[in-house]
Amino acid sequence: MWVGWSEVKASLYIHSLLSFNYLQIDQPALGLPDRDYFLRGREDRKLKAYEKYARDMAIIFGADPTTAAADMSRVVDFEIKLANVLFFPLV
């Protein structure tokens, strides 16, 4: 979700521009390019590799390894839940 800005012509006969903000609502982005990765199950090798990568990045940035493993597991669980409610694959 974000707020955008736009200019539009008021009409064909009035040459002034109107500007306004609008609210754009979209589906959330997942960490992998397609929701199907999250629907294959926790034992899928690509999903496991994604979780390991996320855990390793957290550790590189200073997280405790045990905490990073638990947190990234919860992140993947959350993304699986999101993938189950998205309407179509994200591109």
C-alpha positions as a printed NumPy array, in Angstrom:
array([[  0.   ,   0.   ,   0.   ],
       [  1.293,   3.446,  -0.832],
       [  0.131,   6.952,  -1.684],
       [  0.771,   8.177,  -5.205],
       [  0.447,  11.561,  -6.908],
       [ -1.178,  12.282, -10.231],
       [ -2.109,  15.168, -12.519],
       [ -5.136,  14.908, -14.782],
       [ -6.951,  17.264, -17.143],
       [-10.124,  18.57 , -15.523],
       [-12.011,  18.182, -18.792],
       [-11.532,  18.546, -22.516],
       [-12.726,  22.155, -22.367],
       [-10.78 ,  23.296, -19.316],
       [ -7.047,  23.275, -19.832],
       [ -6.087,  23.451, -16.179],
       [ -4.61 ,  20.464, -14.426],
       [ -5.926,  18.963, -11.231],
       [ -3.455,  17.251,  -8.963],
       [ -4.347,  14.819,  -6.235],
       [ -3.032,  12.001,  -4.089],
       [ -4.477,   8.523,  -4.323],
       [ -4.185,   5.391,  -2.233],
       [ -2.848,   2.347,  -4.104],
       [ -3.492,  -1.049,  -2.515],
       [ -1.786,  -4.132,  -3.889],
       [ -0.963,  -7.674,  -2.871],
       [  2.068,  -8.091,  -0.643],
       [  5.295,  -9.258,  -2.194],
       [  6.795, -12.529,  -1.059],
       [ 10.487, -13.327,  -0.7  ],
       [ 10.467, -15.767,  -3.62 ],
       [  9.29 , -14.861,  -7.124],
       [  6.159, -17.041,  -7.169],
       [  3.674, -18.064,  -4.498],
       [  3.912, -21.685,  -5.689],
       [  7.288, -21.999,  -3.937],
       [  5.454, -21.561,  -0.638],
       [  2.661, -23.987,  -1.507],
       [  4.923, -26.995,  -2.123],
       [  5.397, -27.732,   1.571],
       [  8.028, -27.054,   4.21 ],
       [ 10.275, -29.852,   2.945],
       [ 10.669, -28.415,  -0.569],
       [ 14.396, -27.947,  -1.22 ],
       [ 13.986, -24.458,  -2.7  ],
       [ 11.956, -23.261,   0.264],
       [ 14.526, -24.737,   2.644],
       [ 17.326, -23.011,   0.694],
       [ 15.419, -19.707,   0.885],
       [ 15.024, -20.048,   4.654],
       [ 18.726, -20.928,   5.046],
       [ 19.705, -17.912,   2.931],
       [ 17.519, -15.592,   5.034],
       [ 18.965, -17.057,   8.241],
       [ 22.542, -16.687,   6.959],
       [ 21.918, -13.05 ,   5.967],
       [ 20.516, -12.282,   9.428],
       [ 23.614, -13.818,  11.014],
       [ 25.934, -11.847,   8.711],
       [ 24.149,  -8.674,   9.854],
       [ 24.783,  -9.574,  13.49 ],
       [ 21.856, -11.718,  14.654],
       [ 22.384, -14.507,  17.148],
       [ 22.328, -17.804,  15.145],
       [ 19.661, -19.417,  17.362],
       [ 17.458, -16.33 ,  17.225],
       [ 17.982, -15.975,  13.465],
       [ 16.932, -19.59 ,  12.865],
       [ 13.756, -19.184,  14.94 ],
       [ 12.874, -15.805,  13.418],
       [ 13.414, -16.898,   9.821],
       [ 11.34 , -20.016,  10.424],
       [  8.496, -17.779,  11.591],
       [  8.98 , -15.498,   8.57 ],
       [  8.672, -18.458,   6.185],
       [  5.61 , -19.72 ,   8.078],
       [  4.035, -16.282,   7.68 ],
       [  4.863, -16.174,   3.956],
       [  3.26 , -19.613,   3.542],
       [  0.091, -18.233,   5.126],
       [  0.187, -15.215,   2.809],
       [  0.741, -17.425,  -0.242],
       [ -2.369, -19.402,   0.669],
       [ -4.585, -16.313,   0.527],
       [ -3.113, -14.548,  -2.524],
       [ -5.399, -14.691,  -5.539],
       [ -2.848, -15.182,  -8.292],
       [  0.897, -15.707,  -8.693],
       [  2.998, -12.578,  -8.244],
       [  5.044, -11.524, -11.244]])
